[in-house]
Amino acid sequence: MALPKKARLFEVGPRDGLQNEATPVPTAAKIELIHRLQDAGLRLIEATAFVSPKWVPQMADNAEVMAGIRRKPGVIYPVLVPNMKGLDAAIAAGAEEVVVFGAATESFSKRNTNCTIDEGLARFAEVAQAAIAKGIRVRGDISVCLGCPYEGEVDPAAVVHVAKVLDAMGCYEITVCDTIGTGTAGKTRTVIEAVAKHIPVERIAGHFHDTYGQALTNIYAALECGVATFDSSVAGLGGCPYAKGATGNVATEDVLYLLDGLGIETGVDMTKLIAAGDYICGVLGRPTLSRVARAIRARAA
Ligand code: HMG
Ligand code: MG
């Protein structure tokens, strides 16, 4: 299949990138990061998560983050929502898009959301119905599609099952997530092709953590399957608190470099994106994990 001419970058840095930080990141810094990301041309910025603050303390300032964003026309700020309590809070905060997040294995579902796969899906169905009735878009993420920290190999049929249920409840997009970054290109292709038998490939997105350095090749494999929406995290920040050892998402700068090189349009400006990454790395006191940001900065120096 020919590669897509355009791709959508779904920035998850402010949520997936920061949710795992051990010390609180100031709310003002999260808001400033979102402003810099939107100024760089990103149109989909996952801003925060309306999850239990007992489970993920770093996202406890969700309402303050949403209230502080200077919303830019054309930009959507999706938020993670695990249940009706989260949806109610997200609606009160003015969310236009919510993300429900299921898993392809029972062990991960239990660790991440304290329920079975089917119990989670039942909660999401209630969330989706209420959200869609209010004109709020719902996206469905599926964790551990390419490997599970507790169960190892994952059967693509398990991913397909969850994808079909998320689709039936009205999710506009289904995200195949490699939570621990163990996937390789062949497995990525197999899972995407299995899901694409049931859901149009234009409605499938990819979310690849880069723990094993495979994310860019997985993205290329997904592009070859026709996928054109990719989650990424500026400066490669992040990890999942319930997937020990998993590092951040693939760096947005690195994905942009790949897409720019392939002539695939994104509307994102590399210089401003790298500056946004520098900003948050400065706040965290940590160097960027983006190879591209490091290389471009070294060349400029
Ligand atoms: P639970 O403990 O079974 O739920 O957690 P509960 O209903 O018994 O509630 C426990 C307490 O939390 C109660 O408070 C609730 O009110 C409160 P208490 O009465 O004890 O004071 N609570 C909430 N508070 C605020 N907002 C809410 C909410 N819900 C309950 N929405 C629950 C179940 C699902 C809530 C919990 O497990 C949870 O919040 N899990 C989220 C975990 C999480 O955020 N993980 C990281 C994000 S997922 C991820 O990173 C993967 C992804 O990137 C894709 C990939 O890479 O794979 C998306
Ligand atoms: Mg993730």
CSV table of C-alpha atoms and ligand atoms in Angstrom, one decimal:
chain,number,residue,atom,x,y,z
A,1,MET,CA,0.0,0.0,0.0
A,2,ALA,CA,1.2,3.6,-0.8
A,3,LEU,CA,2.2,5.6,2.3
A,4,PRO,CA,-0.4,8.2,3.4
A,5,LYS,CA,0.3,11.8,2.2
A,6,LYS,CA,-0.8,13.3,5.5
A,7,ALA,CA,-0.5,12.1,9.1
A,8,ARG,CA,-2.0,13.3,12.4
A,9,LEU,CA,0.3,13.6,15.4
A,10,PHE,CA,-1.6,13.0,18.6
A,11,GLU,CA,0.7,14.5,21.3
A,12,VAL,CA,0.5,12.6,24.6
A,13,GLY,CA,3.4,14.4,26.4
A,14,PRO,CA,1.3,16.4,28.9
A,15,ARG,CA,-0.5,13.2,30.0
A,16,ASP,CA,1.4,10.0,29.2
A,17,GLY,CA,4.7,12.0,29.4
A,18,LEU,CA,4.1,13.5,32.8
A,19,GLN,CA,1.8,11.0,34.6
A,20,ASN,CA,4.8,8.9,35.9
A,21,GLU,CA,6.9,11.7,37.3
A,22,ALA,CA,7.8,11.1,40.9
A,23,THR,CA,7.7,14.7,42.0
A,24,PRO,CA,4.8,17.0,41.2
A,25,VAL,CA,5.2,19.0,38.0
A,26,PRO,CA,3.8,22.5,38.6
A,27,THR,CA,0.4,23.0,36.9
A,28,ALA,CA,1.7,26.2,35.3
A,29,ALA,CA,4.5,24.2,33.6
A,30,LYS,CA,2.0,21.7,32.2
A,31,ILE,CA,-0.1,24.5,30.8
A,32,GLU,CA,2.9,26.3,29.4
A,33,LEU,CA,4.0,23.0,27.7
A,34,ILE,CA,0.5,22.7,26.1
A,35,HIS,CA,0.8,26.2,24.8
A,36,ARG,CA,4.2,25.6,23.3
A,37,LEU,CA,3.0,22.4,21.7
A,38,GLN,CA,0.0,24.1,20.1
A,39,ASP,CA,2.2,26.9,18.9
A,40,ALA,CA,4.4,24.3,17.2
A,41,GLY,CA,1.4,23.2,15.2
A,42,LEU,CA,0.1,20.2,17.1
A,43,ARG,CA,-3.7,19.9,16.8
A,44,LEU,CA,-4.4,17.0,19.1
A,45,ILE,CA,-2.9,17.4,22.6
A,46,GLU,CA,-3.9,14.9,25.3
A,47,ALA,CA,-3.9,17.4,28.1
A,48,THR,CA,-4.5,15.4,31.3
A,49,ALA,CA,-6.4,12.4,32.8
A,50,PHE,CA,-9.5,12.4,34.9
A,51,VAL,CA,-8.5,9.2,36.7
A,52,SER,CA,-8.4,8.6,40.5
A,53,PRO,CA,-5.7,10.8,42.1
A,54,LYS,CA,-5.1,7.9,44.5
A,55,TRP,CA,-3.9,5.9,41.5
A,56,VAL,CA,-2.1,8.6,39.6
A,57,PRO,CA,-1.3,11.6,41.8
A,58,GLN,CA,0.5,13.5,39.1
A,59,MET,CA,-2.8,14.0,37.2
A,60,ALA,CA,-4.7,15.4,40.3
A,61,ASP,CA,-4.6,18.9,38.9
A,62,ASN,CA,-6.6,17.9,35.8
A,63,ALA,CA,-9.3,20.5,36.2
A,64,GLU,CA,-6.8,23.3,36.8
A,65,VAL,CA,-4.8,22.3,33.7
A,66,MET,CA,-8.0,22.3,31.6
A,67,ALA,CA,-9.0,25.7,33.1
A,68,GLY,CA,-5.6,27.2,32.4
A,69,ILE,CA,-5.3,26.3,28.7
A,70,ARG,CA,-5.6,29.2,26.3
A,71,ARG,CA,-7.6,27.2,23.8
A,72,LYS,CA,-6.5,27.7,20.2
A,73,PRO,CA,-9.1,27.3,17.5
A,74,GLY,CA,-8.7,24.0,15.6
A,75,VAL,CA,-6.9,22.3,18.5
A,76,ILE,CA,-8.5,19.5,20.5
A,77,TYR,CA,-7.4,18.6,24.0
A,78,PRO,CA,-8.5,15.0,24.7
A,79,VAL,CA,-8.4,13.7,28.3
A,80,LEU,CA,-8.3,10.2,29.7
A,81,VAL,CA,-11.4,9.0,31.4
A,82,PRO,CA,-11.8,5.5,33.1
A,83,ASN,CA,-15.4,5.8,34.4
A,84,MET,CA,-18.5,8.0,34.8
A,85,LYS,CA,-16.9,10.0,37.6
A,86,GLY,CA,-14.1,10.9,35.3
A,87,LEU,CA,-16.5,11.7,32.5
A,88,ASP,CA,-18.5,14.1,34.7
A,89,ALA,CA,-15.4,15.9,35.8
A,90,ALA,CA,-14.1,16.0,32.2
A,91,ILE,CA,-17.4,17.5,31.0
A,92,ALA,CA,-17.3,20.1,33.8
A,93,ALA,CA,-13.8,21.0,32.7
A,94,GLY,CA,-15.0,21.6,29.1
A,95,ALA,CA,-13.5,18.5,27.4
A,96,GLU,CA,-14.5,18.0,23.8
A,97,GLU,CA,-12.9,14.6,23.5
A,98,VAL,CA,-12.4,11.8,26.0
A,99,VAL,CA,-10.2,8.7,25.7
A,100,VAL,CA,-11.3,5.4,27.3
A,101,PHE,CA,-8.5,2.9,27.8
A,102,GLY,CA,-8.9,-0.8,27.9
A,103,ALA,CA,-6.4,-3.6,27.7
A,104,ALA,CA,-5.8,-6.8,25.7
A,105,THR,CA,-4.9,-8.8,28.8
A,106,GLU,CA,-6.7,-9.5,32.1
A,107,SER,CA,-3.6,-8.9,34.2
A,108,PHE,CA,-2.9,-5.5,32.8
A,109,SER,CA,-6.6,-4.5,33.0
A,110,LYS,CA,-6.6,-5.4,36.7
A,111,ARG,CA,-3.3,-3.6,37.5
A,112,ASN,CA,-4.2,-0.4,35.6
A,113,THR,CA,-8.0,-0.1,36.2
A,114,ASN,CA,-8.7,-2.6,39.0
A,115,CYS,CA,-11.3,-4.5,36.9
A,116,THR,CA,-11.6,-7.3,34.3
A,117,ILE,CA,-11.4,-6.5,30.6
A,118,ASP,CA,-15.2,-6.9,30.3
A,119,GLU,CA,-16.0,-4.9,33.4
A,120,GLY,CA,-13.8,-2.1,32.0
A,121,LEU,CA,-15.6,-2.3,28.6
A,122,ALA,CA,-19.0,-2.1,30.3
A,123,ARG,CA,-17.8,1.1,32.1
A,124,PHE,CA,-16.5,2.5,28.8
A,125,ALA,CA,-19.8,1.8,27.1
A,126,GLU,CA,-21.7,3.8,29.7
A,127,VAL,CA,-19.1,6.6,29.3
A,128,ALA,CA,-19.3,6.5,25.5
A,129,GLN,CA,-23.1,6.6,25.5
A,130,ALA,CA,-23.2,9.6,27.8
A,131,ALA,CA,-20.3,11.4,26.1
A,132,ILE,CA,-21.6,10.9,22.6
A,133,ALA,CA,-25.1,12.1,23.7
A,134,LYS,CA,-23.4,15.4,24.6
A,135,GLY,CA,-21.5,15.7,21.4
A,136,ILE,CA,-18.1,14.7,22.9
A,137,ARG,CA,-15.9,12.5,20.8
A,138,VAL,CA,-14.7,9.2,22.3
A,139,ARG,CA,-11.4,7.5,21.4
A,140,GLY,CA,-10.6,4.0,22.5
A,141,ASP,CA,-7.0,3.0,23.5
A,142,ILE,CA,-6.0,-0.6,23.9
A,143,SER,CA,-3.0,-1.3,26.1
A,144,VAL,CA,-0.5,-4.1,25.8
A,145,CYS,CA,-1.4,-5.0,22.2
A,146,LEU,CA,2.2,-6.1,21.4
A,147,GLY,CA,3.3,-7.6,24.7
A,148,CYS,CA,2.2,-7.5,28.4
A,149,PRO,CA,4.5,-7.0,31.4
A,150,TYR,CA,2.5,-9.7,33.3
A,151,GLU,CA,1.5,-12.2,30.6
A,152,GLY,CA,4.1,-11.9,27.9
A,153,GLU,CA,3.0,-12.6,24.3
A,154,VAL,CA,-0.5,-11.3,23.4
A,155,ASP,CA,-2.8,-13.0,20.9
A,156,PRO,CA,-3.9,-10.6,18.2
A,157,ALA,CA,-7.4,-12.1,18.6
A,158,ALA,CA,-7.5,-10.6,22.1
A,159,VAL,CA,-6.8,-7.1,20.6
A,160,VAL,CA,-9.4,-7.6,17.9
A,161,HIS,CA,-12.0,-8.5,20.6
A,162,VAL,CA,-11.5,-5.3,22.5
A,163,ALA,CA,-11.3,-3.2,19.3
A,164,LYS,CA,-14.6,-4.5,18.1
A,165,VAL,CA,-16.3,-3.7,21.4
A,166,LEU,CA,-14.8,-0.2,21.5
A,167,ASP,CA,-15.9,0.3,17.9
A,168,ALA,CA,-19.5,-0.9,18.6
A,169,MET,CA,-19.8,1.6,21.5
A,170,GLY,CA,-19.0,4.5,19.1
A,171,CYS,CA,-15.3,5.2,19.5
A,172,TYR,CA,-14.3,7.3,16.5
A,173,GLU,CA,-10.7,5.9,16.6
A,174,ILE,CA,-9.1,2.8,18.0
A,175,THR,CA,-5.5,3.0,19.2
A,176,VAL,CA,-3.3,0.0,19.1
A,177,CYS,CA,-0.9,0.6,22.0
A,178,ASP,CA,2.5,-1.0,22.7
A,179,THR,CA,2.6,-0.1,26.3
A,180,ILE,CA,6.0,-1.7,27.1
A,181,GLY,CA,7.6,-1.2,23.7
A,182,THR,CA,8.4,-4.9,23.1
A,183,GLY,CA,6.7,-5.0,19.7
A,184,THR,CA,8.6,-5.3,16.4
A,185,ALA,CA,7.6,-4.4,12.9
A,186,GLY,CA,6.3,-7.8,11.9
A,187,LYS,CA,4.1,-8.1,15.0
A,188,THR,CA,2.9,-4.5,14.5
A,189,ARG,CA,1.8,-5.4,11.0
A,190,THR,CA,0.1,-8.6,12.1
A,191,VAL,CA,-1.9,-6.8,14.8
A,192,ILE,CA,-2.9,-3.8,12.6
A,193,GLU,CA,-3.9,-6.1,9.8
A,194,ALA,CA,-6.0,-8.2,12.2
A,195,VAL,CA,-7.8,-5.1,13.6
A,196,ALA,CA,-8.2,-3.6,10.1
A,197,LYS,CA,-10.3,-6.6,9.0
A,198,HIS,CA,-13.0,-5.2,11.3
A,199,ILE,CA,-12.3,-1.4,11.5
A,200,PRO,CA,-11.4,0.8,8.6
A,201,VAL,CA,-7.6,1.5,8.8
A,202,GLU,CA,-8.3,5.3,8.7
A,203,ARG,CA,-9.8,4.9,12.1
A,204,ILE,CA,-6.9,3.0,13.6
A,205,ALA,CA,-4.1,4.8,15.4
A,206,GLY,CA,-0.7,3.7,16.7
A,207,HIS,CA,0.8,4.4,20.2
A,208,PHE,CA,4.3,3.0,20.6
A,209,HIS,CA,6.4,3.3,23.7
A,210,ASP,CA,10.1,3.2,22.7
A,211,THR,CA,11.5,1.0,25.5
A,212,TYR,CA,13.3,-1.3,23.1
A,213,GLY,CA,14.0,1.3,20.4
A,214,GLN,CA,11.5,-0.2,18.0
A,215,ALA,CA,8.9,2.6,17.9
A,216,LEU,CA,10.0,4.2,14.6
A,217,THR,CA,10.2,0.9,12.8
A,218,ASN,CA,6.8,0.0,14.2
A,219,ILE,CA,5.4,3.3,13.0
A,220,TYR,CA,6.8,2.7,9.5
A,221,ALA,CA,5.2,-0.8,9.5
A,222,ALA,CA,1.9,0.8,10.5
A,223,LEU,CA,2.2,3.5,7.8
A,224,GLU,CA,2.7,0.7,5.3
A,225,CYS,CA,-0.6,-0.8,6.5
A,226,GLY,CA,-2.3,2.6,6.0
A,227,VAL,CA,-2.3,3.9,9.6
A,228,ALA,CA,-1.9,7.7,9.6
A,229,THR,CA,-2.4,8.8,13.2
A,230,PHE,CA,0.4,8.3,15.7
A,231,ASP,CA,0.7,9.1,19.4
A,232,SER,CA,4.0,10.5,20.6
A,233,SER,CA,5.5,12.4,23.5
A,234,VAL,CA,7.6,15.5,23.1
A,235,ALA,CA,11.2,14.8,24.3
A,236,GLY,CA,10.2,11.1,24.6
A,237,LEU,CA,8.9,11.7,28.1
A,238,GLY,CA,6.9,9.3,30.1
A,239,GLY,CA,5.9,5.8,31.0
A,240,CYS,CA,2.9,4.0,32.5
A,241,PRO,CA,2.9,3.7,36.3
A,242,TYR,CA,1.4,0.2,36.0
A,243,ALA,CA,4.0,-1.1,33.5
A,244,LYS,CA,7.3,-1.3,35.4
A,245,GLY,CA,10.4,-0.4,33.4
A,246,ALA,CA,8.4,0.9,30.4
A,247,THR,CA,9.9,4.1,29.2
A,248,GLY,CA,8.2,6.9,27.4
A,249,ASN,CA,6.4,7.1,24.1
A,250,VAL,CA,8.4,7.6,21.0
A,251,ALA,CA,9.6,11.2,20.9
A,252,THR,CA,7.4,13.5,18.8
A,253,GLU,CA,10.5,15.1,17.3
A,254,ASP,CA,11.8,11.7,16.1
A,255,VAL,CA,8.4,10.8,14.5
A,256,LEU,CA,8.2,14.2,12.9
A,257,TYR,CA,11.7,13.8,11.4
A,258,LEU,CA,10.6,10.4,9.9
A,259,LEU,CA,7.4,11.8,8.5
A,260,ASP,CA,9.1,15.0,7.1
A,261,GLY,CA,11.7,12.7,5.5
A,262,LEU,CA,9.0,10.7,3.8
A,263,GLY,CA,7.2,13.9,2.6
A,264,ILE,CA,4.2,13.1,4.8
A,265,GLU,CA,2.5,16.4,5.9
A,266,THR,CA,1.8,17.0,9.6
A,267,GLY,CA,1.7,20.8,9.9
A,268,VAL,CA,4.2,20.6,12.8
A,269,ASP,CA,7.2,22.9,13.0
A,270,MET,CA,10.4,21.1,14.1
A,271,THR,CA,12.2,24.2,15.6
A,272,LYS,CA,9.2,25.1,17.8
A,273,LEU,CA,8.6,21.5,18.7
A,274,ILE,CA,12.3,21.1,19.9
A,275,ALA,CA,11.9,24.3,21.9
A,276,ALA,CA,8.8,22.9,23.6
A,277,GLY,CA,10.8,19.8,24.5
A,278,ASP,CA,13.7,21.9,25.8
A,279,TYR,CA,11.2,23.8,27.9
A,280,ILE,CA,9.8,20.7,29.7
A,281,CYS,CA,13.2,19.1,30.0
A,282,GLY,CA,14.4,22.3,31.7
A,283,VAL,CA,11.4,22.1,34.2
A,284,LEU,CA,12.2,18.4,34.9
A,285,GLY,CA,15.9,18.9,35.0
A,286,ARG,CA,16.5,16.1,32.6
A,287,PRO,CA,18.0,15.8,29.1
A,288,THR,CA,15.7,15.1,26.2
A,289,LEU,CA,15.3,11.5,25.0
A,290,SER,CA,14.8,12.6,21.4
A,291,ARG,CA,17.7,11.6,19.2
A,292,VAL,CA,16.6,14.1,16.6
A,293,ALA,CA,16.4,17.0,19.1
A,294,ARG,CA,19.9,16.2,20.3
A,295,ALA,CA,21.3,15.9,16.8
A,296,ILE,CA,19.7,19.1,15.6
A,297,ARG,CA,20.9,21.0,18.6
A,298,ALA,CA,24.4,19.6,18.3
A,299,ARG,CA,24.6,20.6,14.7
A,300,ALA,CA,23.4,24.1,15.5
A,301,ALA,CA,26.0,24.6,18.3
B,1,HMG,P1,-10.9,1.7,42.1
B,1,HMG,O1,-10.0,1.9,43.3
B,1,HMG,O2,-11.3,0.3,41.8
B,1,HMG,O3,-12.2,2.6,42.0
B,1,HMG,O4,-10.1,2.3,40.9
B,1,HMG,P2,-13.2,3.1,43.1
B,1,HMG,O5,-14.5,3.3,42.3
B,1,HMG,O6,-13.3,2.1,44.2
B,1,HMG,O7,-12.7,4.5,43.6
B,1,HMG,C1,-11.6,4.6,44.5
B,1,HMG,C2,-11.4,6.0,44.8
B,1,HMG,O8,-11.1,6.8,43.7
B,1,HMG,C3,-12.7,6.7,45.3
B,1,HMG,O9,-12.4,7.7,46.2
B,1,HMG,C4,-13.3,7.3,44.1
B,1,HMG,O10,-14.2,8.3,44.4
B,1,HMG,C5,-12.1,7.8,43.4
B,1,HMG,P3,-12.6,7.5,47.8
B,1,HMG,O11,-14.1,7.3,48.0
B,1,HMG,O12,-11.7,6.4,48.2
B,1,HMG,O13,-12.2,8.9,48.3
B,1,HMG,N1,-12.3,7.8,41.9
B,1,HMG,C6,-12.0,8.9,41.2
B,1,HMG,N2,-11.5,10.1,41.5
B,1,HMG,C7,-11.3,11.0,40.4
B,1,HMG,N3,-11.6,10.6,39.2
B,1,HMG,C8,-12.1,9.4,38.8
B,1,HMG,C9,-12.3,8.5,39.9
B,1,HMG,N4,-12.7,7.2,39.8
B,1,HMG,C10,-12.7,6.8,41.1
B,1,HMG,N5,-12.3,9.1,37.5
B,1,HMG,C11,-10.0,3.4,38.7
B,1,HMG,C12,-10.6,2.2,39.5
B,1,HMG,C13,-10.3,3.0,37.3
B,1,HMG,C14,-10.7,4.6,39.2
B,1,HMG,C15,-8.5,3.4,39.0
B,1,HMG,O14,-8.0,2.2,38.7
B,1,HMG,C16,-7.8,4.4,38.1
B,1,HMG,O15,-8.0,5.6,38.2
B,1,HMG,N6,-7.0,4.0,37.2
B,1,HMG,C17,-6.3,4.8,36.2
B,1,HMG,C18,-4.9,4.3,36.1
B,1,HMG,C19,-4.2,5.2,35.1
B,1,HMG,O16,-4.5,6.4,34.9
B,1,HMG,N7,-3.1,4.6,34.4
B,1,HMG,C20,-2.3,5.4,33.5
B,1,HMG,C21,-3.0,5.8,32.3
B,1,HMG,S1,-3.3,4.4,31.2
B,1,HMG,C22,-1.8,4.4,30.2
B,1,HMG,O17,-0.9,5.1,30.5
B,1,HMG,C23,-1.8,3.6,29.0
B,1,HMG,C24,-2.0,4.4,27.7
B,1,HMG,O18,-1.0,5.4,27.5
B,1,HMG,C25,-1.9,3.4,26.5
B,1,HMG,C26,-0.7,2.5,26.6
B,1,HMG,O19,0.4,3.0,26.5
B,1,HMG,O20,-0.9,1.3,26.8
B,1,HMG,C27,-3.3,5.1,27.6
B,2,MG,MG,1.0,5.0,26.9
